[in-house]
Amino acid sequence: MNHLPPGVDLGNIVLPGSASSTVAIAVPEITVPEASVYALHPSLPLATKNNLLEKRYRSVTFLDAYVTGNAYIHPMTGALCLRTTRDEASFKGFVFEAALARWCREFPSGIGKRAFAWCTNRNYNNTTDAIYNRYKVFVRGDKTLAARAETAILYNTGAPFDVQFYRLNEEHNKPEVATLLGTQIEAGIQVKAITGDELTQIINPILNGTYTHVITMLKHANGRHSYEVCMDILNNQRRLKKLTDEQYAVVTRHITHPQDLGINQQFVDEYSHYIRSLYQGSNAAWTEEINQAISLEVCDGLTASPGGILMPVVQPIQISSPLGY
């Protein structure tokens, strides 16, 4: 399965989908690449939407959930199970952390370098591939870090960052986390999957120094992106003299959205919808047909990548309740 995010537009990236992967649309004798169909379009039947979403996201969703501790290997059956006690927004945030790191690995010259340059206060155009290639992206809460001696020190679920970059100091064989340019202060990205309370969860933590850089992923139900809501709040606070011009400039530089890093927002919207369906399904009984339909397929490149998970190519999936096995 191709794990490239559909619709990412970064130079010469080829979109997934081909003549061998098409879906029919209403106009007779016309087919289009599966990847070009907006799975959440209101004119599509529910069954078609679910089929498209499952084909695109079933494998990467469980992989991303596993990285952040929202999935586990059942000790008796060996199946990969989805389980969480977090609320939906928190669950989505954890999955999008792993997704952002995965996209950085899959698109190093685009998403990876953009994310690295932004969170370290570098100019993207002055950040060469040679500079970026010294570093590896990782999720701070990735449990697989603790399993390797050279990266165990990086595992920290209490860190104020979700996604960071490190390089290995060859002299001491220890990882060094990327810092803000010209300082010794660790750099990193906080990933938010919220659709409300932006002042408390994004703006204030940047103002008080809890977060340095925040990417907010989602749109509100009314179609307004959380990033736009942040900008509305900031503009209003500056107008009311609750923020100085300097504070306003600092916060606006340190909040971003998916498209600014080269990630197609439509892909994020679809992925969020699919994650929600899995989240809701994890708290209810899934049919045997659904369980059989889901499998985890890990491409060779991702399996071998830094922070990746060594898993079988095909792994059975089970959905368990939040209460236990």
Tab-separated table of C-alpha atoms in Angstrom:
chain	number	residue	atom	x	y	z
A	1	MET	CA	0.000	0.000	0.000
A	2	ASN	CA	1.212	3.497	-0.754
A	3	HIS	CA	1.499	5.495	2.473
A	4	LEU	CA	2.063	8.888	0.859
A	5	PRO	CA	-0.512	11.456	2.019
A	6	PRO	CA	-2.854	12.106	-0.928
A	7	GLY	CA	-2.751	15.637	-2.236
A	8	VAL	CA	0.510	16.794	-0.668
A	9	ASP	CA	1.886	19.351	-3.088
A	10	LEU	CA	5.617	19.775	-2.683
A	11	GLY	CA	7.463	20.101	-5.948
A	12	ASN	CA	7.799	16.801	-7.725
A	13	ILE	CA	5.912	14.581	-5.282
A	14	VAL	CA	3.749	12.156	-7.238
A	15	LEU	CA	0.238	11.717	-5.908
A	16	PRO	CA	-0.873	8.149	-5.175
A	17	GLY	CA	-3.478	6.597	-7.394
A	18	SER	CA	-3.301	5.376	-10.961
A	19	ALA	CA	-5.404	3.855	-13.699
A	20	SER	CA	-5.319	0.613	-11.728
A	21	SER	CA	-6.739	2.354	-8.630
A	22	THR	CA	-9.867	4.191	-9.700
A	23	VAL	CA	-13.418	4.684	-8.599
A	24	ALA	CA	-16.388	5.275	-10.823
A	25	ILE	CA	-18.331	8.519	-10.482
A	26	ALA	CA	-21.819	9.412	-11.583
A	27	VAL	CA	-20.951	10.548	-15.106
A	28	PRO	CA	-21.088	7.469	-17.400
A	29	GLU	CA	-17.790	6.078	-18.724
A	30	ILE	CA	-15.625	8.423	-16.665
A	31	THR	CA	-13.228	7.203	-14.017
A	32	VAL	CA	-10.862	9.234	-11.890
A	33	PRO	CA	-7.881	8.297	-9.714
A	34	GLU	CA	-9.042	7.188	-6.297
A	35	ALA	CA	-6.690	9.675	-4.619
A	36	SER	CA	-8.367	12.616	-6.369
A	37	VAL	CA	-11.801	11.925	-4.853
A	38	TYR	CA	-12.751	14.015	-1.807
A	39	ALA	CA	-13.959	11.294	0.504
A	40	LEU	CA	-16.059	13.650	2.649
A	41	HIS	CA	-18.011	15.191	-0.233
A	42	PRO	CA	-21.703	15.334	0.799
A	43	SER	CA	-22.843	13.807	-2.505
A	44	LEU	CA	-21.021	10.527	-1.862
A	45	PRO	CA	-23.008	7.679	-0.304
A	46	LEU	CA	-21.924	6.760	3.229
A	47	ALA	CA	-20.713	3.318	2.134
A	48	THR	CA	-18.507	4.904	-0.548
A	49	LYS	CA	-17.066	7.415	1.931
A	50	ASN	CA	-16.227	4.683	4.415
A	51	ASN	CA	-14.667	2.528	1.707
A	52	LEU	CA	-12.426	5.349	0.492
A	53	LEU	CA	-11.362	6.323	4.006
A	54	GLU	CA	-10.556	2.755	4.958
A	55	LYS	CA	-8.423	2.210	1.854
A	56	ARG	CA	-6.443	5.392	2.459
A	57	TYR	CA	-5.965	5.419	6.195
A	58	ARG	CA	-6.507	2.037	7.846
A	59	SER	CA	-2.841	1.040	7.906
A	60	VAL	CA	-1.240	4.331	8.865
A	61	THR	CA	-3.853	5.057	11.539
A	62	PHE	CA	-3.000	1.966	13.543
A	63	LEU	CA	0.708	2.518	13.019
A	64	ASP	CA	0.434	6.107	14.268
A	65	ALA	CA	-1.710	4.998	17.203
A	66	TYR	CA	0.855	2.324	18.130
A	67	VAL	CA	3.711	4.840	18.196
A	68	THR	CA	1.927	6.977	20.778
A	69	GLY	CA	0.643	4.156	22.961
A	70	ASN	CA	-2.932	4.090	21.699
A	71	ALA	CA	-2.588	0.592	20.263
A	72	TYR	CA	-0.906	-2.508	21.623
A	73	ILE	CA	-0.042	-6.069	20.721
A	74	HIS	CA	-2.403	-8.483	22.466
A	75	PRO	CA	-0.213	-10.877	24.498
A	76	MET	CA	-2.398	-13.886	23.763
A	77	THR	CA	-3.516	-13.433	20.149
A	78	GLY	CA	-0.679	-11.304	18.773
A	79	ALA	CA	-3.286	-8.996	17.233
A	80	LEU	CA	-2.830	-5.236	17.139
A	81	CYS	CA	-5.530	-3.675	19.315
A	82	LEU	CA	-6.729	-0.089	19.500
A	83	ARG	CA	-7.435	1.133	23.013
A	84	THR	CA	-7.470	4.504	24.727
A	85	THR	CA	-8.875	6.142	27.851
A	86	ARG	CA	-8.293	9.635	26.432
A	87	ASP	CA	-11.022	11.884	25.089
A	88	GLU	CA	-11.385	12.182	21.326
A	89	ALA	CA	-9.404	15.438	20.934
A	90	SER	CA	-6.512	14.062	22.991
A	91	PHE	CA	-6.602	10.766	21.104
A	92	LYS	CA	-6.497	12.583	17.760
A	93	GLY	CA	-3.645	14.747	18.981
A	94	PHE	CA	-1.570	11.699	19.873
A	95	VAL	CA	-2.214	10.089	16.495
A	96	PHE	CA	-1.388	13.306	14.619
A	97	GLU	CA	1.910	13.568	16.528
A	98	ALA	CA	3.029	10.286	15.031
A	99	ALA	CA	1.560	11.238	11.664
A	100	LEU	CA	3.549	14.484	11.536
A	101	ALA	CA	6.770	12.634	12.328
A	102	ARG	CA	5.958	10.032	9.685
A	103	TRP	CA	5.314	12.726	7.055
A	104	CYS	CA	8.638	14.345	7.927
A	105	ARG	CA	10.365	11.043	7.221
A	106	GLU	CA	8.435	10.358	4.035
A	107	PHE	CA	8.918	13.894	2.649
A	108	PRO	CA	12.317	14.986	4.021
A	109	SER	CA	12.967	17.769	1.499
A	110	GLY	CA	9.472	19.172	1.884
A	111	ILE	CA	7.471	18.626	5.056
A	112	GLY	CA	10.493	17.469	7.056
A	113	LYS	CA	12.733	20.401	6.246
A	114	ARG	CA	9.889	22.919	6.569
A	115	ALA	CA	8.955	21.617	10.016
A	116	PHE	CA	12.612	21.548	11.117
A	117	ALA	CA	13.350	25.062	9.868
A	118	TRP	CA	10.197	26.522	11.410
A	119	CYS	CA	10.587	25.017	14.878
A	120	THR	CA	14.296	25.888	15.114
A	121	ASN	CA	13.714	29.500	13.946
A	122	ARG	CA	15.654	28.973	10.726
A	123	ASN	CA	14.875	30.403	7.323
A	124	TYR	CA	13.555	27.564	5.167
A	125	ASN	CA	15.341	28.788	2.037
A	126	ASN	CA	18.642	28.869	3.905
A	127	THR	CA	18.180	25.396	5.405
A	128	THR	CA	20.017	23.064	3.076
A	129	ASP	CA	19.362	19.347	2.717
A	130	ALA	CA	22.831	18.787	4.169
A	131	ILE	CA	21.856	20.581	7.371
A	132	TYR	CA	18.521	18.818	7.715
A	133	ASN	CA	19.885	15.366	6.861
A	134	ARG	CA	22.048	15.434	9.971
A	135	TYR	CA	18.901	15.089	12.039
A	136	LYS	CA	16.234	12.459	12.584
A	137	VAL	CA	12.652	13.251	13.551
A	138	PHE	CA	11.103	11.549	16.571
A	139	VAL	CA	7.977	11.580	18.716
A	140	ARG	CA	8.859	12.347	22.312
A	141	GLY	CA	6.352	9.813	23.614
A	142	ASP	CA	7.377	7.003	21.231
A	143	LYS	CA	7.924	3.979	23.454
A	144	THR	CA	10.254	2.374	20.925
A	145	LEU	CA	12.847	5.035	21.822
A	146	ALA	CA	13.228	3.479	25.264
A	147	ALA	CA	14.054	0.107	23.727
A	148	ARG	CA	17.308	1.344	22.164
A	149	ALA	CA	20.232	2.396	24.330
A	150	GLU	CA	21.261	5.249	22.053
A	151	THR	CA	17.798	6.858	22.095
A	152	ALA	CA	16.373	5.879	25.503
A	153	ILE	CA	17.161	9.327	26.909
A	154	LEU	CA	14.820	10.892	24.329
A	155	TYR	CA	11.702	9.117	25.634
A	156	ASN	CA	9.816	11.568	27.835
A	157	THR	CA	6.033	11.695	27.956
A	158	GLY	CA	6.147	14.795	30.156
A	159	ALA	CA	8.106	16.968	27.725
A	160	PRO	CA	6.507	20.188	26.411
A	161	PHE	CA	7.171	18.989	22.864
A	162	ASP	CA	5.479	16.291	20.825
A	163	VAL	CA	7.724	16.139	17.748
A	164	GLN	CA	11.438	16.973	17.760
A	165	PHE	CA	14.646	16.349	15.820
A	166	TYR	CA	17.919	14.870	17.025
A	167	ARG	CA	21.343	13.970	15.723
A	168	LEU	CA	23.764	11.447	17.163
A	169	ASN	CA	26.976	12.809	18.627
A	170	GLU	CA	29.415	10.289	17.169
A	171	GLU	CA	32.134	11.126	19.681
A	172	HIS	CA	29.965	10.355	22.715
A	173	ASN	CA	27.362	8.170	20.952
A	174	LYS	CA	24.588	10.218	22.536
A	175	PRO	CA	21.642	11.950	20.882
A	176	GLU	CA	21.575	15.740	20.734
A	177	VAL	CA	18.188	17.389	20.281
A	178	ALA	CA	18.002	20.261	17.796
A	179	THR	CA	17.925	23.675	19.464
A	180	LEU	CA	16.538	27.078	18.599
A	181	LEU	CA	19.015	28.729	16.252
A	182	GLY	CA	21.802	30.467	18.148
A	183	THR	CA	20.751	29.095	21.553
A	184	GLN	CA	20.998	25.972	23.684
A	185	ILE	CA	17.211	25.837	24.101
A	186	GLU	CA	15.565	22.666	22.815
A	187	ALA	CA	13.350	23.100	19.759
A	188	GLY	CA	10.215	21.148	19.055
A	189	ILE	CA	6.596	21.182	17.956
A	190	GLN	CA	3.443	20.805	20.031
A	191	VAL	CA	0.658	19.183	17.988
A	192	LYS	CA	-2.933	20.233	18.685
A	193	ALA	CA	-6.080	18.578	17.360
A	194	ILE	CA	-8.624	20.879	18.977
A	195	THR	CA	-11.671	22.735	17.721
A	196	GLY	CA	-12.141	25.220	20.530
A	197	ASP	CA	-10.499	26.840	23.584
A	198	GLU	CA	-7.565	28.085	21.468
A	199	LEU	CA	-6.775	30.900	23.910
A	200	THR	CA	-6.176	28.516	26.808
A	201	GLN	CA	-4.626	25.609	24.910
A	202	ILE	CA	-2.474	27.399	22.326
A	203	ILE	CA	-2.063	31.156	22.758
A	204	ASN	CA	-1.513	31.458	26.504
A	205	PRO	CA	1.001	28.549	26.659
A	206	ILE	CA	3.089	30.294	23.980
A	207	LEU	CA	2.901	33.611	25.820
A	208	ASN	CA	4.002	32.054	29.121
A	209	GLY	CA	6.774	30.002	27.531
A	210	THR	CA	5.246	26.540	27.996
A	211	TYR	CA	5.251	25.949	24.235
A	212	THR	CA	7.574	27.405	21.635
A	213	HIS	CA	5.924	26.231	18.398
A	214	VAL	CA	2.388	24.869	17.947
A	215	ILE	CA	0.768	23.360	14.871
A	216	THR	CA	-3.018	23.229	15.074
A	217	MET	CA	-4.469	20.671	12.716
A	218	LEU	CA	-8.245	20.860	12.487
A	219	LYS	CA	-11.215	22.908	11.348
A	220	HIS	CA	-14.192	23.826	13.496
A	221	ALA	CA	-17.608	22.431	12.601
A	222	ASN	CA	-18.407	25.723	10.835
A	223	GLY	CA	-15.448	25.275	8.475
A	224	ARG	CA	-13.180	27.833	10.141
A	225	HIS	CA	-9.705	26.467	10.774
A	226	SER	CA	-8.423	26.505	14.333
A	227	TYR	CA	-5.455	28.526	13.062
A	228	GLU	CA	-7.820	31.221	11.733
A	229	VAL	CA	-9.589	31.279	15.083
A	230	CYS	CA	-6.212	31.822	16.780
A	231	MET	CA	-5.504	34.756	14.473
A	232	ASP	CA	-8.943	36.234	15.213
A	233	ILE	CA	-8.274	36.016	18.953
A	234	LEU	CA	-4.825	37.573	18.597
A	235	ASN	CA	-6.062	40.423	16.410
A	236	ASN	CA	-8.853	41.143	18.866
A	237	GLN	CA	-6.491	41.104	21.840
A	238	ARG	CA	-4.077	43.465	20.126
A	239	ARG	CA	-6.927	45.803	19.210
A	240	LEU	CA	-8.036	45.838	22.850
A	241	LYS	CA	-4.432	46.487	23.980
A	242	LYS	CA	-4.301	43.140	25.806
A	243	LEU	CA	-1.260	42.253	23.721
A	244	THR	CA	1.697	44.387	22.777
A	245	ASP	CA	2.833	44.465	19.169
A	246	GLU	CA	5.898	42.465	20.211
A	247	GLN	CA	3.811	39.758	21.897
A	248	TYR	CA	1.529	39.602	18.877
A	249	ALA	CA	4.498	39.138	16.532
A	250	VAL	CA	5.987	36.386	18.708
A	251	VAL	CA	2.795	34.354	18.961
A	252	THR	CA	1.847	34.652	15.285
A	253	ARG	CA	5.304	33.389	14.290
A	254	HIS	CA	4.975	30.380	16.553
A	255	ILE	CA	1.594	29.060	15.472
A	256	THR	CA	1.131	27.300	12.151
A	257	HIS	CA	-1.255	25.025	10.268
A	258	PRO	CA	-0.756	21.950	8.051
A	259	GLN	CA	-0.680	23.690	4.662
A	260	ASP	CA	2.089	26.005	5.823
A	261	LEU	CA	4.295	22.909	6.165
A	262	GLY	CA	3.134	21.490	2.840
A	263	ILE	CA	0.466	19.123	4.174
A	264	ASN	CA	-2.826	19.161	2.300
A	265	GLN	CA	-5.615	20.218	4.661
A	266	GLN	CA	-8.102	18.017	2.816
A	267	PHE	CA	-6.000	14.998	3.729
A	268	VAL	CA	-5.966	16.099	7.375
A	269	ASP	CA	-9.753	16.547	7.357
A	270	GLU	CA	-10.290	13.068	5.932
A	271	TYR	CA	-7.779	11.507	8.292
A	272	SER	CA	-9.434	13.232	11.264
A	273	HIS	CA	-12.818	11.879	10.187
A	274	TYR	CA	-11.408	8.365	9.939
A	275	ILE	CA	-9.678	8.614	13.330
A	276	ARG	CA	-12.986	9.692	14.829
A	277	SER	CA	-14.740	6.651	13.412
A	278	LEU	CA	-12.040	4.393	14.885
A	279	TYR	CA	-12.194	6.195	18.221
A	280	GLN	CA	-15.930	5.740	18.426
A	281	GLY	CA	-15.566	2.142	17.295
A	282	SER	CA	-13.043	1.419	20.041
A	283	ASN	CA	-15.787	2.012	22.587
A	284	ALA	CA	-18.340	-0.252	20.920
A	285	ALA	CA	-18.597	-3.740	19.511
A	286	TRP	CA	-17.254	-3.935	15.980
A	287	THR	CA	-18.590	-6.534	13.608
A	288	GLU	CA	-16.401	-9.439	12.579
A	289	GLU	CA	-16.524	-8.113	8.998
A	290	ILE	CA	-14.944	-4.818	10.077
A	291	ASN	CA	-12.292	-6.579	12.132
A	292	GLN	CA	-11.399	-8.765	9.163
A	293	ALA	CA	-11.306	-5.793	6.813
A	294	ILE	CA	-8.612	-3.918	8.754
A	295	SER	CA	-4.952	-4.884	8.503
A	296	LEU	CA	-1.716	-3.121	9.285
A	297	GLU	CA	0.544	-2.896	6.242
A	298	VAL	CA	3.980	-1.423	6.858
A	299	CYS	CA	6.111	-0.467	3.881
A	300	ASP	CA	9.802	-1.386	3.940
A	301	GLY	CA	10.935	2.249	3.998
A	302	LEU	CA	8.832	3.134	7.022
A	303	THR	CA	9.720	-0.035	8.888
A	304	ALA	CA	13.411	0.765	8.519
A	305	SER	CA	13.112	4.480	9.242
A	306	PRO	CA	14.247	6.105	12.500
A	307	GLY	CA	11.557	5.765	15.131
A	308	GLY	CA	9.675	3.306	12.926
A	309	ILE	CA	8.112	0.139	14.230
A	310	LEU	CA	9.317	-3.310	13.297
A	311	MET	CA	6.074	-5.069	12.533
A	312	PRO	CA	4.925	-7.886	10.227
A	313	VAL	CA	3.690	-6.755	6.822
A	314	VAL	CA	0.209	-8.027	7.685
A	315	GLN	CA	-1.009	-7.885	11.261
A	316	PRO	CA	-4.488	-8.943	12.509
A	317	ILE	CA	-6.459	-6.147	14.128
A	318	GLN	CA	-8.743	-6.300	17.134
A	319	ILE	CA	-10.671	-3.497	18.781
A	320	SER	CA	-10.875	-3.608	22.563
A	321	SER	CA	-12.779	-1.558	25.099
A	322	PRO	CA	-10.981	1.111	27.140
A	323	LEU	CA	-11.369	-1.088	30.211
A	324	GLY	CA	-8.960	-3.848	29.290
A	325	TYR	CA	-8.291	-6.797	27.012
